[in-house]
XYZ file of C-alpha atoms in Angstrom:
230
model
C 16.506 -4.082 -29.029
C 15.016 -5.309 -32.460
C 12.794 -8.534 -31.880
C 14.397 -11.557 -34.064
C 12.693 -14.693 -34.922
C 14.323 -16.739 -32.460
C 15.699 -16.367 -29.167
C 18.481 -18.371 -27.512
C 19.171 -18.204 -23.701
C 22.570 -17.285 -23.367
C 22.674 -16.149 -19.531
C 20.545 -15.734 -16.867
C 20.743 -13.106 -14.145
C 18.897 -12.524 -10.819
C 17.461 -9.068 -10.354
C 19.321 -6.900 -7.913
C 16.360 -5.458 -6.214
C 13.394 -8.264 -6.931
C 15.324 -11.389 -5.646
C 12.618 -13.723 -7.389
C 12.828 -12.285 -10.859
C 15.214 -12.990 -13.620
C 16.465 -11.430 -16.721
C 17.258 -13.490 -19.872
C 20.002 -12.615 -22.073
C 21.024 -13.639 -26.016
C 24.707 -14.050 -26.671
C 26.513 -10.361 -26.933
C 23.313 -8.412 -25.825
C 23.494 -5.837 -22.965
C 19.809 -5.723 -22.487
C 17.692 -8.744 -21.550
C 15.279 -9.839 -24.298
C 12.700 -11.180 -21.159
C 12.286 -10.405 -17.933
C 10.390 -12.903 -15.677
C 9.315 -13.934 -12.350
C 10.837 -17.007 -11.016
C 7.832 -19.273 -11.115
C 7.442 -18.160 -14.900
C 11.009 -19.227 -15.213
C 10.293 -22.520 -13.799
C 6.881 -23.241 -15.559
C 8.117 -22.653 -19.065
C 11.740 -24.292 -18.172
C 13.524 -21.246 -19.086
C 17.280 -22.449 -18.781
C 20.514 -21.460 -20.648
C 20.507 -22.715 -24.578
C 16.771 -22.965 -24.861
C 15.482 -21.802 -28.109
C 12.419 -19.501 -28.036
C 10.273 -18.174 -31.183
C 8.888 -14.703 -31.178
C 5.234 -15.774 -30.761
C 6.568 -18.143 -27.399
C 8.451 -14.957 -26.088
C 5.363 -12.571 -26.493
C 3.228 -15.260 -24.812
C 5.682 -15.500 -22.008
C 5.874 -11.958 -21.599
C 2.009 -11.769 -21.232
C 1.940 -14.513 -18.457
C 4.609 -13.052 -16.586
C 2.524 -9.657 -16.567
C -0.576 -11.589 -15.386
C 1.092 -13.399 -12.682
C 2.757 -10.411 -11.565
C -0.583 -8.582 -11.288
C -1.664 -11.910 -9.068
C 1.247 -11.627 -6.955
C 1.271 -7.824 -6.426
C -2.491 -8.555 -5.021
C -2.111 -11.334 -2.777
C 1.029 -9.142 -1.160
C -1.446 -6.346 -0.823
C -4.214 -8.573 0.877
C -1.651 -9.621 3.229
C -1.853 -6.456 4.972
C -5.850 -6.595 5.366
C -8.894 -7.567 3.303
C -9.769 -5.675 0.292
C -12.522 -5.491 -2.126
C -12.234 -6.156 -5.872
C -12.369 -2.470 -6.632
C -9.587 -1.729 -4.281
C -7.544 -4.549 -5.681
C -7.986 -2.872 -9.183
C -7.271 0.701 -8.016
C -3.880 -0.550 -6.420
C -2.817 -2.666 -9.655
C -4.235 0.369 -12.072
C -1.546 2.588 -9.843
C 1.122 -0.305 -10.725
C 0.635 0.527 -14.554
C -0.458 -2.916 -15.605
C -2.726 -3.533 -18.218
C -6.332 -3.830 -17.644
C -6.766 -7.432 -18.986
C -4.139 -8.284 -16.446
C -5.904 -6.787 -13.653
C -9.211 -8.603 -14.464
C -7.386 -11.860 -14.873
C -5.851 -11.391 -11.135
C -9.259 -10.398 -9.862
C -11.030 -13.012 -11.174
C -8.241 -15.569 -10.130
C -8.593 -14.021 -6.558
C -12.385 -14.530 -6.409
C -12.088 -17.906 -7.822
C -9.760 -18.787 -4.882
C -11.968 -16.866 -2.197
C -8.970 -14.503 -1.555
C -11.397 -11.443 -2.612
C -14.860 -11.931 -1.626
C -16.903 -8.510 -1.602
C -19.859 -10.077 0.235
C -17.874 -11.571 3.243
C -15.985 -8.435 3.186
C -18.967 -6.373 3.532
C -20.475 -8.480 6.381
C -17.067 -8.521 8.387
C -16.365 -4.735 7.680
C -19.930 -4.054 8.811
C -19.718 -5.973 12.043
C -16.686 -4.752 13.107
C -17.205 -1.076 12.430
C -20.627 -1.751 14.522
C -18.537 -3.109 17.301
C -16.003 -0.508 17.482
C -19.103 1.830 18.526
C -18.132 4.786 16.502
C -20.807 4.447 13.628
C -23.894 3.834 12.727
C -25.344 1.786 9.410
C -25.836 4.924 7.371
C -22.284 5.784 7.576
C -21.072 2.168 7.104
C -23.168 1.844 4.264
C -21.407 4.861 2.747
C -18.058 3.489 3.726
C -18.532 0.087 1.803
C -19.981 1.610 -1.418
C -16.810 3.811 -1.095
C -14.744 0.839 -1.081
C -16.576 -0.740 -4.236
C -19.066 -2.993 -2.539
C -22.334 -2.940 -4.550
C -25.402 -1.543 -2.864
C -27.088 -4.835 -2.665
C -24.295 -6.422 -0.904
C -23.837 -3.596 1.233
C -27.614 -3.539 2.293
C -27.830 -7.356 2.731
C -24.576 -6.960 5.115
C -26.356 -4.139 6.883
C -29.629 -5.993 7.293
C -27.920 -8.785 9.309
C -26.617 -6.409 12.085
C -28.531 -6.652 15.359
C -30.670 -3.679 15.926
C -29.890 -4.123 19.665
C -26.170 -3.878 18.854
C -26.448 -0.771 16.905
C -28.675 0.698 19.533
C -26.284 0.044 22.678
C -23.391 1.608 20.293
C -25.287 5.001 19.983
C -26.167 4.676 23.694
C -22.344 4.468 24.335
C -21.345 6.923 22.144
C -24.009 9.417 23.107
C -22.867 9.015 26.715
C -19.299 9.553 25.998
C -20.016 12.689 23.703
C -22.442 13.952 26.509
C -19.820 14.575 28.890
C -17.779 16.916 26.604
C -20.775 19.151 25.589
C -21.307 22.678 27.378
C -24.014 25.047 27.284
C -27.655 25.253 27.985
C -29.499 21.881 28.128
C -31.500 22.581 24.695
C -28.490 23.037 23.016
C -26.260 20.432 24.145
C -29.409 18.180 23.100
C -29.491 19.377 19.877
C -25.948 19.209 19.465
C -26.094 15.553 20.580
C -28.745 14.540 18.202
C -26.962 16.110 15.378
C -23.508 14.312 16.392
C -25.593 10.994 16.238
C -27.171 11.569 13.141
C -23.636 12.402 11.536
C -22.288 9.365 12.498
C -24.781 7.388 10.514
C -27.462 6.225 13.209
C -31.084 6.150 12.155
C -33.592 8.642 13.636
C -35.254 5.916 15.450
C -32.123 4.873 17.093
C -31.219 8.356 17.854
C -34.215 8.961 19.579
C -33.821 5.860 22.114
C -30.309 6.468 22.556
C -31.283 10.271 23.552
C -33.793 9.029 25.890
C -30.867 7.092 27.824
C -28.755 10.267 28.521
C -29.636 12.609 31.567
C -28.359 16.307 30.202
C -30.458 17.734 33.153
C -32.311 16.115 35.702
C -34.934 18.719 35.466
C -35.705 18.176 31.817
C -37.825 15.578 29.773
C -37.260 14.350 26.332
C -40.386 15.741 24.499
C -41.687 14.629 21.272
C -41.314 18.091 19.781
C -37.365 17.541 19.853
C -38.006 14.653 17.340
C -38.100 17.530 14.811
C -34.674 17.688 14.296
C -34.163 13.917 13.431
C -35.010 12.827 9.790
C -35.687 8.749 9.674
C -33.436 7.538 7.024
C-alpha cells in the first residue's frame, strides 16, 4: 500500500498468533498500515478514528521495533541468564535492526537484567562447583559467551584455590577408576585429562598426588614434565 500523508484508524484487529499484537487498518484497506504491540498501542492511544500523519506512523513503527527487541530479550532471559553478546546474537537471528538491538541491550543493562560482571561471577562459581572444569576452561567458556577478558579474569581471581583443588581431586579419583593399562600410562592419561579440563599445572600436580594408582609407585618430579603451567 502506498503511504499517504494522513492515516485514520478505521479498525483494529488482534493478531491470530501473537495475542498481544494488533493490526491497524484504514477504511477500505485489506492490509494494515501499522502493526504494534499492545503496550505501544496503549502508549500512543491508537484507537478508532484517531488520525496520524506519516512522520508519526514512522515514529511509532520505530518505537514498536525497539520495544519488540526489548520484549524478546526479556523472554529470552526468562530461561536463564545471558550475556550482552548472547542477547545481541539472539536478536540478530530475529532480523532486527542493529539500532533496535543496541537499544534493547542498553535498556536491559540499565535495568540490571543483563550484567556481564555478575554473569561471569556466577558462571565461574557454578562451573567450579560442578567439579567438572578448571579455571582455564572456564575462562575460555566465558569469552565464548562474550564476557570480556578483564571481567573473566576478575571472576576467576575471585575463585578459591582450595575449591578448585578439591574439584580437581574429586575428578581425578573418579577418572582414575576407569583407566586401564600400566601405571605409568594411566598416570599420563590422568594428567592429560585434568589439563584438558582446564586445571592449572600446580593444581594438577597436587590432585595427582592424592590418587593412588599403584601402591608401589610414588609421584616423582620427572612426571611433572608433562605439565605445563598456565
